[in-house]
Amino acid sequence: MTELLFRDDAYASGATAIVVDAAPEGIVLDRTVFYATAGGQPGDTGAIRWAGGEIAVADTRKGATPDEIRHVTAVEGGDGAALPAPGTPVELALDWERRYRHMRMHTALHLLCVAVPGDVTGGQIGAERSRLDFNLPGDALDAAAITARLNELVAAALPIGTEWITDEEMAARPELVRTMSVKPPSGFGRVRLVRIGDAATPIDLQPCGGTHVRNTAEIGPLAIAKIENKGKQNRRIVLTFAGEA
């Protein structure tokens, strides 16, 4: 099991750790700041450094168990000669610019859930653009109105936090689940919720294991790149950062 440092501090761009396992399919550490691909958010990239060596992390993926994280390196498929041995102390360094854009985007998609009614049928987060698909009939989406609402929420500088509920509490509150295609993890005793707004009266509260910014103001201005029909009742909204390449 890997201690997931990003759960408590998404802003930690580096850390120290000990190698638990090192194989061509990835390096397992006792703790990490690297987020593994899940929930539409890409795995982190960066570097692992140790005395006498350094290796690039090209991707981060989940291992055999939910809290096992494998740091996939450029030598995947090789003989492992360039990998640090188990027990080696290492330093971790995220590609912070890429991660931070993912954090801003992920939080922006939660705001999109506030601005658009309907259940989410799918989504994908990217550093440049992201999307959510909604289960909605007809051509009911107004891009200008949605954009205005999103930027109003950004400008409101709403705080973002997390809280945990038990599996039983989650089962009793199905209204918290907005995503039809991804069920919140259960069977581990508790479920993590991401909250936007005041704790007593949040504008959004839903299960999420991803990384987020601390305040909506950090997201910056948003723009809708396009709205597409992807089926009889499936509308795709593609979101970008306004004025950013």
PDB file of N, CA and C in Angstrom, residues 35 38-41 101-120 122-125 130-134 146 149-151 153-154 158-163 176-179 182 184 191-197 202-213 215-216 219 222 237 239 241:
ATOM      1  N   TYR A  35      -0.376  11.479  -8.640  1.00  0.00           N
ATOM      2  CA  TYR A  35      -1.757  11.000  -8.775  1.00  0.00           C
ATOM      3  C   TYR A  35      -1.820   9.974  -9.902  1.00  0.00           C
ATOM      4  N   ALA A  38      -7.299   8.132 -12.921  1.00  0.00           N
ATOM      5  CA  ALA A  38      -8.585   7.683 -12.380  1.00  0.00           C
ATOM      6  C   ALA A  38      -9.598   8.805 -12.534  1.00  0.00           C
ATOM      7  N   GLY A  39     -10.860   8.434 -12.712  1.00  0.00           N
ATOM      8  CA  GLY A  39     -11.931   9.408 -12.743  1.00  0.00           C
ATOM      9  C   GLY A  39     -11.818  10.444 -13.839  1.00  0.00           C
ATOM     10  N   GLY A  40     -11.144  10.093 -14.920  1.00  0.00           N
ATOM     11  CA  GLY A  40     -10.970  11.042 -16.015  1.00  0.00           C
ATOM     12  C   GLY A  40      -9.761  11.947 -15.883  1.00  0.00           C
ATOM     13  N   GLN A  41      -9.080  11.909 -14.722  1.00  0.00           N
ATOM     14  CA  GLN A  41      -7.884  12.734 -14.534  1.00  0.00           C
ATOM     15  C   GLN A  41      -6.643  11.929 -14.887  1.00  0.00           C
ATOM     16  N   ARG A 101      -2.504  22.565 -13.764  1.00  0.00           N
ATOM     17  CA  ARG A 101      -3.538  22.769 -14.783  1.00  0.00           C
ATOM     18  C   ARG A 101      -4.624  21.704 -14.658  1.00  0.00           C
ATOM     19  N   HIS A 102      -4.236  20.473 -14.352  1.00  0.00           N
ATOM     20  CA  HIS A 102      -5.227  19.420 -14.133  1.00  0.00           C
ATOM     21  C   HIS A 102      -6.101  19.748 -12.915  1.00  0.00           C
ATOM     22  N   MET A 103      -5.497  20.294 -11.868  1.00  0.00           N
ATOM     23  CA  MET A 103      -6.259  20.670 -10.684  1.00  0.00           C
ATOM     24  C   MET A 103      -7.272  21.759 -11.015  1.00  0.00           C
ATOM     25  N   ARG A 104      -6.828  22.774 -11.734  1.00  0.00           N
ATOM     26  CA  ARG A 104      -7.745  23.861 -12.124  1.00  0.00           C
ATOM     27  C   ARG A 104      -8.870  23.323 -13.003  1.00  0.00           C
ATOM     28  N   MET A 105      -8.516  22.464 -13.964  1.00  0.00           N
ATOM     29  CA  MET A 105      -9.510  21.895 -14.870  1.00  0.00           C
ATOM     30  C   MET A 105     -10.508  21.007 -14.127  1.00  0.00           C
ATOM     31  N   HIS A 106      -9.996  20.181 -13.221  1.00  0.00           N
ATOM     32  CA  HIS A 106     -10.877  19.261 -12.509  1.00  0.00           C
ATOM     33  C   HIS A 106     -11.918  20.038 -11.702  1.00  0.00           C
ATOM     34  N   THR A 107     -11.457  21.081 -11.016  1.00  0.00           N
ATOM     35  CA  THR A 107     -12.400  21.899 -10.255  1.00  0.00           C
ATOM     36  C   THR A 107     -13.374  22.612 -11.183  1.00  0.00           C
ATOM     37  N   ALA A 108     -12.899  23.045 -12.341  1.00  0.00           N
ATOM     38  CA  ALA A 108     -13.778  23.698 -13.322  1.00  0.00           C
ATOM     39  C   ALA A 108     -14.890  22.754 -13.769  1.00  0.00           C
ATOM     40  N   LEU A 109     -14.584  21.462 -13.911  1.00  0.00           N
ATOM     41  CA  LEU A 109     -15.609  20.506 -14.319  1.00  0.00           C
ATOM     42  C   LEU A 109     -16.649  20.313 -13.222  1.00  0.00           C
ATOM     43  N   HIS A 110     -16.235  20.426 -11.970  1.00  0.00           N
ATOM     44  CA  HIS A 110     -17.217  20.378 -10.885  1.00  0.00           C
ATOM     45  C   HIS A 110     -18.146  21.597 -10.972  1.00  0.00           C
ATOM     46  N   LEU A 111     -17.595  22.752 -11.330  1.00  0.00           N
ATOM     47  CA  LEU A 111     -18.437  23.937 -11.516  1.00  0.00           C
ATOM     48  C   LEU A 111     -19.382  23.745 -12.692  1.00  0.00           C
ATOM     49  N   LEU A 112     -18.909  23.043 -13.721  1.00  0.00           N
ATOM     50  CA  LEU A 112     -19.769  22.776 -14.872  1.00  0.00           C
ATOM     51  C   LEU A 112     -20.972  21.933 -14.452  1.00  0.00           C
ATOM     52  N   CYS A 113     -20.758  21.040 -13.482  1.00  0.00           N
ATOM     53  CA  CYS A 113     -21.875  20.248 -12.950  1.00  0.00           C
ATOM     54  C   CYS A 113     -22.901  21.136 -12.253  1.00  0.00           C
ATOM     55  N   VAL A 114     -22.428  22.253 -11.690  1.00  0.00           N
ATOM     56  CA  VAL A 114     -23.338  23.199 -11.046  1.00  0.00           C
ATOM     57  C   VAL A 114     -24.110  23.995 -12.097  1.00  0.00           C
ATOM     58  N   ALA A 115     -23.415  24.366 -13.180  1.00  0.00           N
ATOM     59  CA  ALA A 115     -24.010  25.231 -14.198  1.00  0.00           C
ATOM     60  C   ALA A 115     -24.949  24.503 -15.145  1.00  0.00           C
ATOM     61  N   VAL A 116     -24.803  23.184 -15.243  1.00  0.00           N
ATOM     62  CA  VAL A 116     -25.590  22.405 -16.201  1.00  0.00           C
ATOM     63  C   VAL A 116     -26.398  21.341 -15.467  1.00  0.00           C
ATOM     64  N   PRO A 117     -27.701  21.286 -15.673  1.00  0.00           N
ATOM     65  CA  PRO A 117     -28.501  20.227 -15.062  1.00  0.00           C
ATOM     66  C   PRO A 117     -28.279  18.904 -15.800  1.00  0.00           C
ATOM     67  N   GLY A 118     -28.636  17.826 -15.166  1.00  0.00           N
ATOM     68  CA  GLY A 118     -28.503  16.522 -15.832  1.00  0.00           C
ATOM     69  C   GLY A 118     -27.350  15.719 -15.303  1.00  0.00           C
ATOM     70  N   ASP A 119     -27.485  14.401 -15.412  1.00  0.00           N
ATOM     71  CA  ASP A 119     -26.437  13.502 -14.951  1.00  0.00           C
ATOM     72  C   ASP A 119     -25.277  13.458 -15.930  1.00  0.00           C
ATOM     73  N   VAL A 120     -24.086  13.248 -15.407  1.00  0.00           N
ATOM     74  CA  VAL A 120     -22.874  13.164 -16.222  1.00  0.00           C
ATOM     75  C   VAL A 120     -22.693  11.717 -16.690  1.00  0.00           C
ATOM     76  N   GLY A 122     -20.012  10.839 -18.816  1.00  0.00           N
ATOM     77  CA  GLY A 122     -18.599  10.601 -19.087  1.00  0.00           C
ATOM     78  C   GLY A 122     -17.828  11.899 -19.036  1.00  0.00           C
ATOM     79  N   GLY A 123     -16.504  11.799 -19.033  1.00  0.00           N
ATOM     80  CA  GLY A 123     -15.684  13.005 -18.996  1.00  0.00           C
ATOM     81  C   GLY A 123     -14.217  12.693 -19.136  1.00  0.00           C
ATOM     82  N   GLN A 124     -13.452  13.742 -19.390  1.00  0.00           N
ATOM     83  CA  GLN A 124     -12.004  13.599 -19.519  1.00  0.00           C
ATOM     84  C   GLN A 124     -11.358  14.931 -19.173  1.00  0.00           C
ATOM     85  N   ILE A 125     -10.277  14.869 -18.394  1.00  0.00           N
ATOM     86  CA  ILE A 125      -9.551  16.069 -17.987  1.00  0.00           C
ATOM     87  C   ILE A 125      -8.250  16.147 -18.768  1.00  0.00           C
ATOM     88  N   SER A 130     -10.892  20.178 -21.478  1.00  0.00           N
ATOM     89  CA  SER A 130     -11.538  19.052 -20.802  1.00  0.00           C
ATOM     90  C   SER A 130     -12.979  18.970 -21.273  1.00  0.00           C
ATOM     91  N   ARG A 131     -13.643  17.865 -20.934  1.00  0.00           N
ATOM     92  CA  ARG A 131     -15.030  17.711 -21.385  1.00  0.00           C
ATOM     93  C   ARG A 131     -15.844  16.958 -20.353  1.00  0.00           C
ATOM     94  N   LEU A 132     -17.148  17.225 -20.386  1.00  0.00           N
ATOM     95  CA  LEU A 132     -18.128  16.420 -19.688  1.00  0.00           C
ATOM     96  C   LEU A 132     -19.266  16.129 -20.643  1.00  0.00           C
ATOM     97  N   ASP A 133     -19.809  14.921 -20.553  1.00  0.00           N
ATOM     98  CA  ASP A 133     -20.986  14.538 -21.329  1.00  0.00           C
ATOM     99  C   ASP A 133     -22.171  14.485 -20.375  1.00  0.00           C
ATOM    100  N   PHE A 134     -23.293  15.082 -20.799  1.00  0.00           N
ATOM    101  CA  PHE A 134     -24.483  15.142 -19.957  1.00  0.00           C
ATOM    102  C   PHE A 134     -25.643  14.403 -20.598  1.00  0.00           C
ATOM    103  N   ILE A 146     -24.034  29.355 -19.997  1.00  0.00           N
ATOM    104  CA  ILE A 146     -23.194  28.459 -19.191  1.00  0.00           C
ATOM    105  C   ILE A 146     -21.850  29.116 -18.912  1.00  0.00           C
ATOM    106  N   ARG A 149     -22.228  31.754 -16.234  1.00  0.00           N
ATOM    107  CA  ARG A 149     -22.409  31.148 -14.915  1.00  0.00           C
ATOM    108  C   ARG A 149     -21.096  30.594 -14.382  1.00  0.00           C
ATOM    109  N   LEU A 150     -20.318  29.931 -15.228  1.00  0.00           N
ATOM    110  CA  LEU A 150     -19.025  29.387 -14.803  1.00  0.00           C
ATOM    111  C   LEU A 150     -18.107  30.499 -14.304  1.00  0.00           C
ATOM    112  N   ASN A 151     -17.997  31.572 -15.055  1.00  0.00           N
ATOM    113  CA  ASN A 151     -17.089  32.648 -14.673  1.00  0.00           C
ATOM    114  C   ASN A 151     -17.597  33.430 -13.466  1.00  0.00           C
ATOM    115  N   LEU A 153     -19.054  31.870 -10.945  1.00  0.00           N
ATOM    116  CA  LEU A 153     -18.631  30.998  -9.844  1.00  0.00           C
ATOM    117  C   LEU A 153     -17.126  31.106  -9.604  1.00  0.00           C
ATOM    118  N   VAL A 154     -16.348  31.241 -10.661  1.00  0.00           N
ATOM    119  CA  VAL A 154     -14.901  31.432 -10.524  1.00  0.00           C
ATOM    120  C   VAL A 154     -14.615  32.724  -9.768  1.00  0.00           C
ATOM    121  N   LEU A 158     -14.913  30.906  -4.278  1.00  0.00           N
ATOM    122  CA  LEU A 158     -15.503  29.958  -3.337  1.00  0.00           C
ATOM    123  C   LEU A 158     -14.436  28.995  -2.809  1.00  0.00           C
ATOM    124  N   PRO A 159     -14.445  28.724  -1.509  1.00  0.00           N
ATOM    125  CA  PRO A 159     -13.466  27.779  -0.952  1.00  0.00           C
ATOM    126  C   PRO A 159     -13.799  26.351  -1.357  1.00  0.00           C
ATOM    127  N   ILE A 160     -12.763  25.522  -1.444  1.00  0.00           N
ATOM    128  CA  ILE A 160     -12.934  24.117  -1.813  1.00  0.00           C
ATOM    129  C   ILE A 160     -12.285  23.266  -0.727  1.00  0.00           C
ATOM    130  N   GLY A 161     -13.010  22.275  -0.273  1.00  0.00           N
ATOM    131  CA  GLY A 161     -12.491  21.399   0.774  1.00  0.00           C
ATOM    132  C   GLY A 161     -12.940  19.970   0.566  1.00  0.00           C
ATOM    133  N   THR A 162     -12.560  19.105   1.471  1.00  0.00           N
ATOM    134  CA  THR A 162     -12.950  17.696   1.392  1.00  0.00           C
ATOM    135  C   THR A 162     -13.525  17.249   2.725  1.00  0.00           C
ATOM    136  N   GLU A 163     -14.315  16.213   2.662  1.00  0.00           N
ATOM    137  CA  GLU A 163     -14.830  15.552   3.858  1.00  0.00           C
ATOM    138  C   GLU A 163     -15.038  14.090   3.529  1.00  0.00           C
ATOM    139  N   LEU A 176     -25.863  12.419  -4.208  1.00  0.00           N
ATOM    140  CA  LEU A 176     -24.524  12.993  -4.280  1.00  0.00           C
ATOM    141  C   LEU A 176     -23.776  12.564  -5.538  1.00  0.00           C
ATOM    142  N   VAL A 177     -24.186  11.473  -6.144  1.00  0.00           N
ATOM    143  CA  VAL A 177     -23.481  10.931  -7.307  1.00  0.00           C
ATOM    144  C   VAL A 177     -23.996  11.594  -8.574  1.00  0.00           C
ATOM    145  N   ARG A 178     -23.126  12.339  -9.256  1.00  0.00           N
ATOM    146  CA  ARG A 178     -23.511  13.003 -10.497  1.00  0.00           C
ATOM    147  C   ARG A 178     -23.088  12.216 -11.732  1.00  0.00           C
ATOM    148  N   THR A 179     -22.094  11.341 -11.581  1.00  0.00           N
ATOM    149  CA  THR A 179     -21.532  10.642 -12.732  1.00  0.00           C
ATOM    150  C   THR A 179     -22.126   9.249 -12.861  1.00  0.00           C
ATOM    151  N   VAL A 182     -19.245   6.324 -13.644  1.00  0.00           N
ATOM    152  CA  VAL A 182     -18.245   5.955 -12.645  1.00  0.00           C
ATOM    153  C   VAL A 182     -18.905   5.954 -11.274  1.00  0.00           C
ATOM    154  N   PRO A 184     -18.862   5.717  -7.186  1.00  0.00           N
ATOM    155  CA  PRO A 184     -17.887   6.031  -6.133  1.00  0.00           C
ATOM    156  C   PRO A 184     -17.345   4.754  -5.514  1.00  0.00           C
ATOM    157  N   VAL A 191     -15.832   7.138   2.021  1.00  0.00           N
ATOM    158  CA  VAL A 191     -15.794   7.732   0.688  1.00  0.00           C
ATOM    159  C   VAL A 191     -15.438   9.215   0.827  1.00  0.00           C
ATOM    160  N   ARG A 192     -14.549   9.687  -0.015  1.00  0.00           N
ATOM    161  CA  ARG A 192     -14.110  11.093   0.017  1.00  0.00           C
ATOM    162  C   ARG A 192     -15.044  11.952  -0.825  1.00  0.00           C
ATOM    163  N   LEU A 193     -15.493  13.071  -0.239  1.00  0.00           N
ATOM    164  CA  LEU A 193     -16.327  14.037  -0.944  1.00  0.00           C
ATOM    165  C   LEU A 193     -15.547  15.329  -1.156  1.00  0.00           C
ATOM    166  N   VAL A 194     -15.734  15.955  -2.306  1.00  0.00           N
ATOM    167  CA  VAL A 194     -15.163  17.274  -2.566  1.00  0.00           C
ATOM    168  C   VAL A 194     -16.299  18.293  -2.474  1.00  0.00           C
ATOM    169  N   ARG A 195     -16.054  19.324  -1.689  1.00  0.00           N
ATOM    170  CA  ARG A 195     -17.070  20.347  -1.405  1.00  0.00           C
ATOM    171  C   ARG A 195     -16.633  21.694  -1.967  1.00  0.00           C
ATOM    172  N   ILE A 196     -17.535  22.368  -2.679  1.00  0.00           N
ATOM    173  CA  ILE A 196     -17.285  23.722  -3.171  1.00  0.00           C
ATOM    174  C   ILE A 196     -18.267  24.661  -2.490  1.00  0.00           C
ATOM    175  N   GLY A 197     -17.741  25.680  -1.845  1.00  0.00           N
ATOM    176  CA  GLY A 197     -18.572  26.636  -1.140  1.00  0.00           C
ATOM    177  C   GLY A 197     -18.536  26.420   0.355  1.00  0.00           C
ATOM    178  N   PRO A 202     -22.984  24.210   0.743  1.00  0.00           N
ATOM    179  CA  PRO A 202     -22.126  24.105  -0.451  1.00  0.00           C
ATOM    180  C   PRO A 202     -22.947  24.182  -1.736  1.00  0.00           C
ATOM    181  N   ILE A 203     -22.319  24.697  -2.791  1.00  0.00           N
ATOM    182  CA  ILE A 203     -22.993  24.705  -4.094  1.00  0.00           C
ATOM    183  C   ILE A 203     -22.793  23.373  -4.809  1.00  0.00           C
ATOM    184  N   ASP A 204     -21.763  22.614  -4.373  1.00  0.00           N
ATOM    185  CA  ASP A 204     -21.515  21.307  -4.977  1.00  0.00           C
ATOM    186  C   ASP A 204     -20.854  20.415  -3.938  1.00  0.00           C
ATOM    187  N   LEU A 205     -21.321  19.186  -3.871  1.00  0.00           N
ATOM    188  CA  LEU A 205     -20.753  18.197  -2.954  1.00  0.00           C
ATOM    189  C   LEU A 205     -20.929  16.843  -3.616  1.00  0.00           C
ATOM    190  N   GLN A 206     -19.799  16.210  -4.000  1.00  0.00           N
ATOM    191  CA  GLN A 206     -19.895  14.932  -4.689  1.00  0.00           C
ATOM    192  C   GLN A 206     -18.652  14.086  -4.443  1.00  0.00           C
ATOM    193  N   PRO A 207     -18.795  12.763  -4.578  1.00  0.00           N
ATOM    194  CA  PRO A 207     -17.644  11.876  -4.393  1.00  0.00           C
ATOM    195  C   PRO A 207     -16.572  12.155  -5.444  1.00  0.00           C
ATOM    196  N   CYS A 208     -15.317  12.227  -5.009  1.00  0.00           N
ATOM    197  CA  CYS A 208     -14.225  12.480  -5.949  1.00  0.00           C
ATOM    198  C   CYS A 208     -12.903  12.188  -5.273  1.00  0.00           C
ATOM    199  N   GLY A 209     -12.028  11.471  -5.966  1.00  0.00           N
ATOM    200  CA  GLY A 209     -10.709  11.171  -5.430  1.00  0.00           C
ATOM    201  C   GLY A 209      -9.610  11.998  -6.060  1.00  0.00           C
ATOM    202  N   GLY A 210      -9.990  12.953  -6.942  1.00  0.00           N
ATOM    203  CA  GLY A 210      -8.999  13.719  -7.684  1.00  0.00           C
ATOM    204  C   GLY A 210      -8.409  14.886  -6.909  1.00  0.00           C
ATOM    205  N   THR A 211      -7.520  15.618  -7.574  1.00  0.00           N
ATOM    206  CA  THR A 211      -6.861  16.764  -6.964  1.00  0.00           C
ATOM    207  C   THR A 211      -7.539  18.050  -7.425  1.00  0.00           C
ATOM    208  N   HIS A 212      -7.664  18.998  -6.497  1.00  0.00           N
ATOM    209  CA  HIS A 212      -8.388  20.249  -6.766  1.00  0.00           C
ATOM    210  C   HIS A 212      -7.638  21.439  -6.190  1.00  0.00           C
ATOM    211  N   VAL A 213      -7.982  22.633  -6.703  1.00  0.00           N
ATOM    212  CA  VAL A 213      -7.440  23.867  -6.144  1.00  0.00           C
ATOM    213  C   VAL A 213      -8.180  24.188  -4.849  1.00  0.00           C
ATOM    214  N   ASN A 215      -9.428  27.230  -4.055  1.00  0.00           N
ATOM    215  CA  ASN A 215     -10.403  28.301  -4.214  1.00  0.00           C
ATOM    216  C   ASN A 215     -10.743  28.435  -5.696  1.00  0.00           C
ATOM    217  N   THR A 216     -12.002  28.679  -6.017  1.00  0.00           N
ATOM    218  CA  THR A 216     -12.396  28.759  -7.434  1.00  0.00           C
ATOM    219  C   THR A 216     -11.686  29.887  -8.174  1.00  0.00           C
ATOM    220  N   ILE A 219      -8.873  29.069 -10.645  1.00  0.00           N
ATOM    221  CA  ILE A 219      -9.143  28.466 -11.957  1.00  0.00           C
ATOM    222  C   ILE A 219      -8.858  29.444 -13.077  1.00  0.00           C
ATOM    223  N   LEU A 222     -12.866  31.004 -17.852  1.00  0.00           N
ATOM    224  CA  LEU A 222     -13.142  29.796 -18.626  1.00  0.00           C
ATOM    225  C   LEU A 222     -13.915  30.128 -19.885  1.00  0.00           C
ATOM    226  N   ILE A 237     -19.866  18.917 -23.587  1.00  0.00           N
ATOM    227  CA  ILE A 237     -19.398  20.291 -23.429  1.00  0.00           C
ATOM    228  C   ILE A 237     -17.881  20.258 -23.257  1.00  0.00           C
ATOM    229  N   LEU A 239     -14.491  22.330 -22.472  1.00  0.00           N
ATOM    230  CA  LEU A 239     -14.120  23.513 -21.703  1.00  0.00           C
ATOM    231  C   LEU A 239     -12.631  23.823 -21.864  1.00  0.00           C
ATOM    232  N   PHE A 241      -9.402  27.023 -20.861  1.00  0.00           N
ATOM    233  CA  PHE A 241      -9.047  28.246 -20.140  1.00  0.00           C
ATOM    234  C   PHE A 241      -9.089  29.400 -21.129  1.00  0.00           C
TER     235      PHE A 241
END
